[in-house]
């Protein structure tokens, strides 16, 4: 299953091409065995997340905020799903390249610099 970033206005077009809706992840995806070339404009920046159809994302260690109006998960633009359960705030040789290439590490470093003067001495 390859997940897509399909704007609401383009959902009918994606569906007509064969994209399917995953109700758990609230996201459109390309079913296995379907060529992805037709869906390239909806692939997320930095490449697509490929998840086997039987795998379910593990959010047990990550808090998920919900939009109180719609009850939908709210995930920031720097959200990165890691391949294994590790803490992104602790250095991990496996996850470091993915965090760096997604912009997560740079954003985290910028926030840490802004908060440094606010920490008690």
mmCIF file of C-alpha atoms in Angstrom:
data_model
loop_
_atom_site.group_PDB
_atom_site.id
_atom_site.type_symbol
_atom_site.label_atom_id
_atom_site.label_comp_id
_atom_site.label_asym_id
_atom_site.label_seq_id
_atom_site.Cartn_x
_atom_site.Cartn_y
_atom_site.Cartn_z
ATOM 1 C CA UNK A 1 0.000 0.000 0.000
ATOM 2 C CA UNK A 2 1.508 3.339 -1.044
ATOM 3 C CA UNK A 3 -0.084 6.355 0.669
ATOM 4 C CA UNK A 4 -0.832 9.574 -1.222
ATOM 5 C CA UNK A 5 -1.384 13.243 -0.345
ATOM 6 C CA UNK A 6 -4.564 13.921 -2.326
ATOM 7 C CA UNK A 7 -6.275 17.314 -1.860
ATOM 8 C CA UNK A 8 -10.017 17.038 -1.247
ATOM 9 C CA UNK A 9 -10.761 18.793 -4.552
ATOM 10 C CA UNK A 10 -8.884 16.043 -6.452
ATOM 11 C CA UNK A 11 -10.269 12.997 -4.613
ATOM 12 C CA UNK A 12 -12.653 12.015 -7.431
ATOM 13 C CA UNK A 13 -9.810 12.062 -9.951
ATOM 14 C CA UNK A 14 -7.624 9.886 -7.727
ATOM 15 C CA UNK A 15 -10.508 7.473 -7.173
ATOM 16 C CA UNK A 16 -11.160 7.261 -10.921
ATOM 17 C CA UNK A 17 -7.509 6.282 -11.441
ATOM 18 C CA UNK A 18 -7.894 3.460 -8.916
ATOM 19 C CA UNK A 19 -6.812 5.007 -5.615
ATOM 20 C CA UNK A 20 -8.571 3.638 -2.539
ATOM 21 C CA UNK A 21 -9.411 5.254 0.818
ATOM 22 C CA UNK A 22 -7.868 3.896 4.037
ATOM 23 C CA UNK A 23 -10.307 4.810 6.800
ATOM 24 C CA UNK A 24 -7.845 4.055 9.643
ATOM 25 C CA UNK A 25 -5.160 6.401 8.297
ATOM 26 C CA UNK A 26 -7.648 8.806 6.705
ATOM 27 C CA UNK A 27 -5.602 8.785 3.547
ATOM 28 C CA UNK A 28 -5.800 7.713 -0.089
ATOM 29 C CA UNK A 29 -3.470 4.929 -1.213
ATOM 30 C CA UNK A 30 -2.437 2.982 -4.302
ATOM 31 C CA UNK A 31 -3.495 -0.667 -3.964
ATOM 32 C CA UNK A 32 -0.807 -3.325 -4.315
ATOM 33 C CA UNK A 33 -0.200 -4.378 -7.905
ATOM 34 C CA UNK A 34 -1.409 -1.043 -9.323
ATOM 35 C CA UNK A 35 1.219 1.009 -11.235
ATOM 36 C CA UNK A 36 2.099 4.197 -9.330
ATOM 37 C CA UNK A 37 3.026 6.322 -12.353
ATOM 38 C CA UNK A 38 -0.505 7.765 -12.635
ATOM 39 C CA UNK A 39 -0.353 8.890 -8.996
ATOM 40 C CA UNK A 40 3.090 10.575 -8.986
ATOM 41 C CA UNK A 41 1.740 14.102 -8.435
ATOM 42 C CA UNK A 42 0.170 12.979 -5.138
ATOM 43 C CA UNK A 43 3.226 11.202 -3.757
ATOM 44 C CA UNK A 44 4.389 12.917 -0.555
ATOM 45 C CA UNK A 45 7.564 15.062 -0.676
ATOM 46 C CA UNK A 46 10.700 13.042 -0.058
ATOM 47 C CA UNK A 47 9.237 9.864 -1.554
ATOM 48 C CA UNK A 48 6.315 7.630 -0.820
ATOM 49 C CA UNK A 49 5.656 5.680 2.320
ATOM 50 C CA UNK A 50 5.138 2.058 1.387
ATOM 51 C CA UNK A 51 3.345 -0.005 3.992
ATOM 52 C CA UNK A 52 2.479 -3.671 3.485
ATOM 53 C CA UNK A 53 -1.300 -4.131 3.456
ATOM 54 C CA UNK A 54 -1.239 -6.268 6.610
ATOM 55 C CA UNK A 55 0.831 -3.787 8.626
ATOM 56 C CA UNK A 56 -0.932 -1.306 10.884
ATOM 57 C CA UNK A 57 0.858 1.846 12.033
ATOM 58 C CA UNK A 58 1.946 1.768 15.639
ATOM 59 C CA UNK A 59 1.024 4.931 17.476
ATOM 60 C CA UNK A 60 1.169 3.408 20.954
ATOM 61 C CA UNK A 61 4.220 5.438 21.961
ATOM 62 C CA UNK A 62 3.318 8.601 20.044
ATOM 63 C CA UNK A 63 0.508 10.853 21.241
ATOM 64 C CA UNK A 64 -1.982 11.840 18.564
ATOM 65 C CA UNK A 65 -3.973 15.041 18.937
ATOM 66 C CA UNK A 66 -7.422 15.169 17.424
ATOM 67 C CA UNK A 67 -9.338 17.988 15.856
ATOM 68 C CA UNK A 68 -12.194 18.580 18.298
ATOM 69 C CA UNK A 69 -14.605 19.532 15.529
ATOM 70 C CA UNK A 70 -14.163 16.521 13.263
ATOM 71 C CA UNK A 71 -12.334 14.027 15.475
ATOM 72 C CA UNK A 72 -9.683 13.573 12.802
ATOM 73 C CA UNK A 73 -6.011 12.979 13.656
ATOM 74 C CA UNK A 74 -3.915 16.137 13.360
ATOM 75 C CA UNK A 75 -0.359 15.513 12.229
ATOM 76 C CA UNK A 76 2.138 18.316 11.667
ATOM 77 C CA UNK A 77 4.017 18.807 8.433
ATOM 78 C CA UNK A 78 7.238 17.460 9.971
ATOM 79 C CA UNK A 79 5.629 14.157 11.055
ATOM 80 C CA UNK A 80 7.818 11.219 10.077
ATOM 81 C CA UNK A 81 6.712 7.636 10.566
ATOM 82 C CA UNK A 82 9.753 5.675 11.679
ATOM 83 C CA UNK A 83 10.288 2.073 10.599
ATOM 84 C CA UNK A 84 10.738 0.860 14.155
ATOM 85 C CA UNK A 85 9.746 2.093 17.596
ATOM 86 C CA UNK A 86 12.480 4.447 18.645
ATOM 87 C CA UNK A 87 12.538 7.828 20.330
ATOM 88 C CA UNK A 88 13.278 10.585 17.750
ATOM 89 C CA UNK A 89 14.717 12.735 20.552
ATOM 90 C CA UNK A 90 17.487 10.182 21.173
ATOM 91 C CA UNK A 91 20.131 9.620 18.479
ATOM 92 C CA UNK A 92 19.411 6.517 16.387
ATOM 93 C CA UNK A 93 21.726 5.534 13.530
ATOM 94 C CA UNK A 94 18.864 3.824 11.663
ATOM 95 C CA UNK A 95 16.435 6.782 11.776
ATOM 96 C CA UNK A 96 18.899 9.702 11.583
ATOM 97 C CA UNK A 97 19.085 9.783 7.738
ATOM 98 C CA UNK A 98 15.279 9.766 7.388
ATOM 99 C CA UNK A 99 14.847 12.493 10.028
ATOM 100 C CA UNK A 100 17.550 14.627 8.381
ATOM 101 C CA UNK A 101 16.213 14.242 4.813
ATOM 102 C CA UNK A 102 12.622 15.035 5.848
ATOM 103 C CA UNK A 103 13.534 18.347 7.494
ATOM 104 C CA UNK A 104 12.497 17.065 10.934
ATOM 105 C CA UNK A 105 15.990 17.345 12.441
ATOM 106 C CA UNK A 106 16.536 20.909 11.174
ATOM 107 C CA UNK A 107 13.152 21.997 12.521
ATOM 108 C CA UNK A 108 13.841 20.313 15.884
ATOM 109 C CA UNK A 109 17.242 22.064 16.118
ATOM 110 C CA UNK A 110 15.644 25.455 15.294
ATOM 111 C CA UNK A 111 13.003 25.018 18.005
ATOM 112 C CA UNK A 112 15.637 23.917 20.531
ATOM 113 C CA UNK A 113 17.642 27.125 19.796
ATOM 114 C CA UNK A 114 14.546 29.283 20.302
ATOM 115 C CA UNK A 115 13.717 27.598 23.611
ATOM 116 C CA UNK A 116 17.243 27.659 25.025
ATOM 117 C CA UNK A 117 16.980 31.206 26.470
ATOM 118 C CA UNK A 118 13.699 30.244 28.184
ATOM 119 C CA UNK A 119 15.211 27.388 30.178
ATOM 120 C CA UNK A 120 15.995 28.112 33.808
ATOM 121 C CA UNK A 121 19.703 28.329 34.639
#
